[in-house]
Amino acid sequence: MAGVSVQAFRRQGRRFGAGLVCSEMVSCAGLQHGNERTLGYLRIASDEHPLAVQIFGSEPAAMAEAARMVEEAGADIVDINFGCPVRKVTKTGAGATLLEDPERAAEIVSAVAAAVSVPVSVKMRRGCANGSRACLELGPRLVEAGADTLTLHPRSAKQMYTGEADHSLTAELVERVEVPVIASGDITSRARAEAVLATTGAAAVMVGRAAQGNPWALEEIVEGRPAQPPGEEVVAELLLFIRETVRELGEERATGFLRKFYGWYLGRGRFPRPFKAELTQLPTIAEVEQRLLDAAPGAAFVLRRLEQELPQGDEVLLDLPISIYGGG
Ligand SMILES: Cc1cc2nc3c(=O)[nH]c(=O)nc-3n(C[C@H](O)[C@H](O)[C@H](O)COP(=O)(O)O)c2cc1C
């Protein structure tokens, strides 16, 4: 998820039972131009694997080159975005636009599949317009072009995140292709995951928003363990997330980036509402950390334990391979 799936989020997801995690979407144009921030998306830690890195773009040759860079950075899967509904992306002919341009979409998949030796997956929405069934025609063409797996989020691009994901389309797609299909959309609980798996024949489910500030949802889905962590554990996970994100993005970028996470962690009836508002007003990360520890002093102990359990120093590879920078 763009603006969410930073390395700290993915590593946390793995710790809580996710079988596979995915990067934010990475611009192939940004990679092509050596944009420093875009290259930063290719940082992969040793405890993230297996990891998919998602790329978006509209030019087959540029997408193939981006895929090569992604493979070299250590991704286990190259994922292609044919679902992003945001205008900044669709107006360039990328993202969801490709759902309505099957020729070009197939060319992209074919170029990417030829460029890398790791598996290639494609993430789609159902189509652009409400009620569209474009994904059902497109899916088999993409498999023919070389896609090893398809993920379907069965909302239209126009819908954005409104209404419900219509997983009857997921079931239809499963019938039409031989490769594993992953179901994305409104998977919020083990009961929901089981129902979608049973009614669609999908090989796996993907969890998005339910895991934002709530890795315990993954534990509940994977193991059936109730997702009601004590307050000090919530605060400790948030503190760890803050520290890792600061290390990854630098303090200045992290300060704004993290604000939406405060509500995600502290909401869900876990802490009084004004507390979240108070945190988002604090100007520095140090003040946020102190305020969190004041609210849940026991979190310091839990945090120490979490930090001890994480791989340390050299075990976590935070830097890009030098070859990505072209030698220096
Ligand atoms: C903030 C946000 C960012 C997202 N960014 C991406 C993205 O970069 N690539 C992608 O394939 N899907 C993206 N999605 C869509 C999710 O992967 C997922 O398909 C969708 O949210 C439905 O699943 P959910 O109900 O489990 O959240 C994003 C969703 C959200 C809420």
Coordinates of C-alpha atoms and ligand atoms in Angstrom, one line a residue:
M1 CA 0.0 0.0 0.0
A2 CA 1.4 3.3 -1.1
G3 CA 2.2 5.5 1.9
V4 CA 1.8 2.6 4.2
S5 CA 3.9 -0.5 3.3
V6 CA 7.3 0.8 4.5
Q7 CA 9.9 -1.7 5.6
A8 CA 8.8 -1.4 9.2
F9 CA 5.2 -2.3 8.2
R10 CA 6.4 -5.3 6.1
R11 CA 8.7 -6.7 8.8
Q12 CA 6.0 -6.3 11.4
G13 CA 3.6 -8.2 9.0
R14 CA 6.0 -11.1 8.7
R15 CA 6.5 -11.2 12.5
F16 CA 2.7 -11.5 12.9
G17 CA 2.3 -14.3 10.4
A18 CA 1.9 -12.9 6.9
G19 CA 3.2 -15.5 4.5
L20 CA 4.3 -12.9 1.9
V21 CA 4.6 -9.1 2.1
C22 CA 4.6 -6.5 -0.6
S23 CA 6.4 -3.1 -1.0
E24 CA 4.7 0.2 -1.8
M25 CA 4.3 0.7 -5.5
V26 CA 7.5 1.8 -7.2
S27 CA 7.5 4.1 -10.2
C28 CA 9.4 2.6 -13.1
A29 CA 10.1 6.1 -14.4
G30 CA 11.6 7.0 -11.0
L31 CA 13.9 3.9 -11.2
Q32 CA 14.8 4.7 -14.7
H33 CA 15.9 8.2 -13.8
G34 CA 17.7 7.1 -10.7
N35 CA 15.5 9.1 -8.4
E36 CA 16.9 8.8 -5.0
R37 CA 13.6 8.5 -3.2
T38 CA 12.4 5.9 -5.6
L39 CA 15.6 3.8 -5.2
G40 CA 14.9 3.9 -1.5
Y41 CA 11.8 1.8 -2.1
L42 CA 14.2 -1.0 -3.1
R43 CA 15.7 -1.4 0.3
I44 CA 15.0 -4.9 1.5
A45 CA 15.7 -6.3 5.0
S46 CA 16.9 -9.8 5.5
D47 CA 13.8 -10.7 7.6
E48 CA 11.3 -9.6 5.1
H49 CA 11.5 -12.5 2.7
P50 CA 9.5 -13.7 0.9
L51 CA 8.8 -10.2 -0.4
A52 CA 7.2 -8.9 -3.6
V53 CA 8.1 -5.5 -4.9
Q54 CA 5.4 -3.8 -7.0
I55 CA 6.2 -1.6 -10.0
F56 CA 4.0 0.6 -12.1
G57 CA 4.4 2.2 -15.5
S58 CA 3.1 2.0 -19.0
E59 CA 6.1 1.3 -21.2
P60 CA 7.0 -2.4 -21.6
A61 CA 10.8 -1.8 -22.1
A62 CA 11.0 0.6 -19.1
M63 CA 9.0 -1.8 -17.0
A64 CA 11.3 -4.7 -17.9
E65 CA 14.3 -2.6 -16.9
A66 CA 12.6 -1.7 -13.6
A67 CA 11.9 -5.4 -13.0
R68 CA 15.5 -6.3 -13.5
M69 CA 16.5 -3.7 -10.8
V70 CA 13.9 -5.1 -8.5
E71 CA 15.2 -8.6 -8.9
E72 CA 18.7 -7.4 -8.4
A73 CA 17.7 -5.7 -5.2
G74 CA 16.6 -9.1 -3.8
A75 CA 12.8 -9.3 -4.3
D76 CA 11.4 -12.8 -4.5
I77 CA 8.5 -11.7 -6.8
V78 CA 8.0 -8.8 -9.2
D79 CA 4.5 -7.5 -8.9
I80 CA 2.9 -5.3 -11.6
N81 CA 0.3 -2.7 -10.7
F82 CA -2.8 -2.7 -13.0
G83 CA -5.1 -1.4 -10.3
C84 CA -4.1 2.0 -9.0
P85 CA -7.1 4.4 -9.5
V86 CA -5.3 7.6 -8.6
R87 CA -5.4 10.2 -11.4
K88 CA -1.7 11.1 -11.2
V89 CA -1.0 7.5 -12.1
T90 CA -3.8 6.7 -14.6
K91 CA -3.2 9.8 -16.7
T92 CA 0.2 8.4 -17.6
G93 CA -1.4 5.3 -18.9
A94 CA -0.3 3.2 -15.9
G95 CA -2.2 1.6 -13.1
A96 CA -5.9 0.9 -13.6
T97 CA -5.8 2.4 -17.2
L98 CA -4.2 -0.8 -18.3
L99 CA -7.3 -2.8 -17.4
E100 CA -8.9 -1.3 -20.5
D101 CA -5.8 -1.6 -22.7
P102 CA -5.3 -5.4 -22.8
E103 CA -2.8 -5.3 -25.7
R104 CA -0.4 -3.0 -23.9
A105 CA -1.0 -4.8 -20.6
A106 CA 0.0 -8.1 -22.1
E107 CA 3.1 -6.5 -23.7
I108 CA 4.2 -5.2 -20.3
V109 CA 3.7 -8.6 -18.6
S110 CA 5.5 -10.4 -21.4
A111 CA 8.5 -7.9 -21.3
V112 CA 8.7 -8.2 -17.5
A113 CA 8.5 -12.0 -17.5
A114 CA 11.3 -12.2 -20.1
A115 CA 13.5 -9.8 -18.1
V116 CA 13.6 -11.7 -14.7
S117 CA 13.9 -15.2 -13.4
V118 CA 11.8 -14.6 -10.3
P119 CA 8.0 -15.2 -10.5
V120 CA 5.9 -12.3 -11.9
S121 CA 2.5 -11.4 -10.4
V122 CA -0.1 -8.9 -11.4
K123 CA -2.5 -6.9 -9.2
M124 CA -5.7 -5.9 -10.8
R125 CA -9.0 -4.2 -10.0
R126 CA -12.2 -5.5 -11.7
G127 CA -12.1 -2.7 -14.3
C128 CA -12.3 1.0 -14.6
A129 CA -16.1 1.7 -14.7
N130 CA -18.6 0.5 -12.1
G131 CA -19.8 -3.0 -12.9
S132 CA -16.9 -3.7 -15.3
R133 CA -15.9 -7.3 -15.8
A134 CA -12.7 -6.4 -17.7
C135 CA -10.5 -8.4 -15.3
L136 CA -12.1 -11.7 -16.5
E137 CA -11.0 -11.1 -20.1
L138 CA -7.7 -9.6 -19.2
G139 CA -6.6 -12.2 -16.6
P140 CA -6.2 -15.2 -18.9
R141 CA -4.4 -12.9 -21.4
L142 CA -1.9 -11.9 -18.8
V143 CA -1.3 -15.5 -17.8
E144 CA -0.7 -16.4 -21.4
A145 CA 1.8 -13.4 -21.5
G146 CA 3.7 -14.9 -18.5
A147 CA 2.0 -13.9 -15.3
D148 CA 2.6 -16.6 -12.6
T149 CA -0.1 -15.4 -10.3
L150 CA -2.9 -12.8 -10.3
T151 CA -4.3 -10.8 -7.4
L152 CA -7.8 -9.4 -7.8
H153 CA -9.3 -6.5 -5.8
P154 CA -12.8 -6.7 -7.2
R155 CA -13.8 -3.1 -7.0
S156 CA -13.8 -0.7 -10.0
A157 CA -11.2 2.1 -10.2
K158 CA -14.1 4.5 -10.1
Q159 CA -15.3 3.0 -6.8
M160 CA -11.9 3.7 -5.2
Y161 CA -12.6 2.1 -1.7
T162 CA -16.4 2.6 -1.5
G163 CA -18.9 -0.2 -1.6
E164 CA -17.8 -3.7 -1.2
A165 CA -15.3 -6.0 -3.0
D166 CA -17.4 -8.3 -5.1
H167 CA -15.7 -11.6 -4.7
S168 CA -18.0 -13.4 -7.0
L169 CA -15.7 -12.0 -9.7
T170 CA -12.7 -13.6 -7.9
A171 CA -14.5 -17.0 -8.1
E172 CA -15.1 -16.4 -11.9
L173 CA -11.4 -15.5 -12.4
V174 CA -10.3 -18.6 -10.5
E175 CA -12.4 -20.7 -13.0
R176 CA -10.7 -19.0 -16.0
V177 CA -7.0 -19.4 -15.2
E178 CA -4.7 -22.2 -14.1
V179 CA -2.4 -20.0 -12.0
P180 CA -3.0 -19.3 -8.3
V181 CA -5.4 -16.3 -7.7
I182 CA -5.1 -14.1 -4.6
A183 CA -8.2 -12.5 -3.2
S184 CA -7.9 -8.9 -2.0
G185 CA -10.6 -6.7 -0.6
D186 CA -12.3 -6.5 2.8
I187 CA -10.5 -9.4 4.4
T188 CA -10.7 -8.2 8.0
S189 CA -11.1 -11.4 10.1
R190 CA -10.4 -15.1 10.0
A191 CA -14.1 -15.8 9.4
R192 CA -14.1 -13.5 6.4
A193 CA -10.9 -15.0 5.1
E194 CA -12.3 -18.5 5.4
A195 CA -15.6 -17.5 3.7
V196 CA -13.7 -15.9 0.7
L197 CA -11.4 -18.8 0.3
A198 CA -14.2 -21.3 0.4
T199 CA -16.5 -19.4 -2.0
T200 CA -13.9 -18.4 -4.5
G201 CA -11.3 -21.2 -4.7
A202 CA -8.6 -18.5 -4.3
A203 CA -5.2 -19.8 -3.3
A204 CA -4.7 -17.1 -0.7
V205 CA -6.1 -13.9 0.7
M206 CA -4.3 -10.5 0.9
V207 CA -4.9 -8.2 3.9
G208 CA -4.6 -4.5 3.4
R209 CA -6.3 -1.9 5.6
A210 CA -7.2 -4.3 8.4
A211 CA -3.5 -4.5 9.2
Q212 CA -2.9 -0.8 9.4
G213 CA -1.9 -0.1 13.0
N214 CA -3.3 -3.6 13.7
P215 CA -0.9 -6.4 13.0
W216 CA -2.9 -8.5 15.5
A217 CA -5.5 -8.9 12.8
L218 CA -2.9 -11.0 10.9
E219 CA -2.5 -13.2 13.9
E220 CA -6.2 -13.6 14.2
I221 CA -6.6 -14.5 10.5
V222 CA -3.6 -16.9 10.5
E223 CA -3.9 -18.5 13.9
G224 CA -7.4 -17.7 15.1
R225 CA -5.9 -15.9 18.1
P226 CA -8.3 -13.1 19.3
A227 CA -7.0 -9.7 18.2
Q228 CA -7.3 -7.8 21.5
P229 CA -3.7 -6.8 22.6
P230 CA -3.2 -5.1 26.0
G231 CA -2.5 -1.3 25.8
E232 CA 1.2 -1.6 26.6
E233 CA 1.7 -4.1 23.8
V234 CA -0.1 -1.7 21.3
V235 CA 2.1 1.2 22.5
A236 CA 5.3 -0.9 22.3
E237 CA 4.5 -2.0 18.7
L238 CA 3.8 1.6 17.8
L239 CA 7.1 2.8 19.4
L240 CA 9.1 0.1 17.5
F241 CA 7.3 1.1 14.3
I242 CA 8.2 4.8 15.0
R243 CA 11.9 4.0 15.6
E244 CA 12.2 1.8 12.6
T245 CA 10.4 4.3 10.3
V246 CA 12.7 7.1 11.5
R247 CA 15.7 5.0 10.7
E248 CA 14.2 4.2 7.3
L249 CA 12.9 7.6 6.2
G250 CA 14.8 10.0 8.3
E251 CA 13.2 12.1 11.1
E252 CA 11.8 14.9 9.0
R253 CA 9.9 12.6 6.5
A254 CA 8.9 10.2 9.2
T255 CA 7.3 12.9 11.4
G256 CA 4.5 13.6 8.9
F257 CA 4.4 10.1 7.6
L258 CA 3.7 8.6 11.0
R259 CA 0.8 10.8 12.0
K260 CA -1.9 8.7 10.3
F261 CA -0.5 5.6 12.1
Y262 CA -1.3 7.1 15.6
G263 CA -5.0 6.9 14.9
W264 CA -4.7 3.5 13.4
Y265 CA -2.9 2.1 16.5
L266 CA -4.6 4.0 19.2
G267 CA -8.2 3.9 17.8
R268 CA -10.3 0.8 17.7
G269 CA -11.5 1.7 21.2
R270 CA -8.0 1.1 22.6
F271 CA -7.3 4.6 23.9
P272 CA -9.5 7.7 24.4
R273 CA -10.0 9.7 21.2
P274 CA -8.3 13.0 22.3
F275 CA -5.0 11.1 22.9
K276 CA -4.6 10.5 19.2
A277 CA -5.3 14.2 18.4
E278 CA -2.8 15.2 21.0
L279 CA -0.1 13.1 19.5
T280 CA -0.6 14.4 16.0
Q281 CA -0.1 17.9 17.4
L282 CA 3.3 17.2 18.9
P283 CA 6.1 18.7 16.8
T284 CA 8.8 16.1 17.4
I285 CA 9.1 12.3 17.5
A286 CA 10.8 12.5 20.9
E287 CA 7.8 14.2 22.4
V288 CA 5.5 11.6 20.8
E289 CA 7.6 8.8 22.3
Q290 CA 7.6 10.4 25.7
R291 CA 3.8 11.0 25.7
L292 CA 3.2 7.3 24.7
L293 CA 5.5 6.0 27.5
D294 CA 3.7 8.3 30.0
A295 CA 0.4 6.8 28.9
A296 CA 1.6 3.2 29.1
P297 CA 4.7 2.9 31.2
G298 CA 4.7 -0.9 30.9
A299 CA 5.4 -0.5 27.2
A300 CA 9.1 0.3 27.8
F301 CA 9.6 -3.3 29.1
V302 CA 7.7 -4.9 26.2
L303 CA 9.6 -2.7 23.7
R304 CA 13.0 -3.8 25.1
R305 CA 11.9 -7.4 24.6
L306 CA 10.7 -6.8 21.1
E307 CA 14.0 -5.0 20.2
Q308 CA 16.0 -7.9 21.6
E309 CA 14.1 -10.4 19.5
L310 CA 14.6 -8.6 16.3
P311 CA 17.6 -9.4 14.1
Q312 CA 20.3 -6.8 14.9
G313 CA 23.0 -4.9 12.9
D314 CA 24.4 -6.8 10.0
E315 CA 21.5 -9.3 10.1
V316 CA 19.3 -6.6 8.7
L317 CA 20.3 -5.3 5.3
L318 CA 19.1 -1.8 5.0
D319 CA 21.4 -0.6 2.2
L320 CA 21.0 -1.1 -1.4
P321 CA 23.4 -3.3 -3.3
I322 CA 26.0 -1.0 -4.8
S323 CA 25.2 -2.2 -8.3
I324 CA 21.8 -0.5 -8.1
Y325 CA 23.7 2.9 -7.8
G326 CA 25.7 2.0 -10.9
G327 CA 28.9 1.3 -8.9
G328 CA 29.0 4.0 -6.3
Ligands
LIG1 C1 -3.6 3.7 1.4 C2 -3.7 2.6 0.4 C3 -2.7 2.4 -0.5 C4 -2.8 1.4 -1.5 N1 -1.8 1.3 -2.4 C5 -1.7 0.3 -3.2 C6 -0.6 0.0 -4.1 O1 0.3 0.8 -4.1 N2 -0.7 -1.0 -4.9 C7 -1.7 -1.9 -4.9 O2 -1.7 -2.9 -5.7 N3 -2.8 -1.7 -4.1 C8 -2.8 -0.7 -3.3 N4 -3.9 -0.5 -2.5 C9 -5.0 -1.4 -2.5 C10 -4.8 -2.6 -1.6 O3 -3.7 -3.4 -2.0 C11 -6.1 -3.5 -1.5 O4 -6.2 -4.1 -2.8 C12 -7.3 -2.7 -1.1 O5 -7.1 -1.8 -0.1 C13 -8.4 -3.7 -0.7 O6 -8.0 -4.5 0.3 P1 -8.4 -4.3 1.9 O7 -9.9 -4.2 2.0 O8 -7.8 -5.4 2.6 O9 -7.7 -3.0 2.2 C14 -3.9 0.5 -1.5 C15 -4.9 0.7 -0.6 C16 -4.8 1.7 0.4 C17 -5.9 1.8 1.4

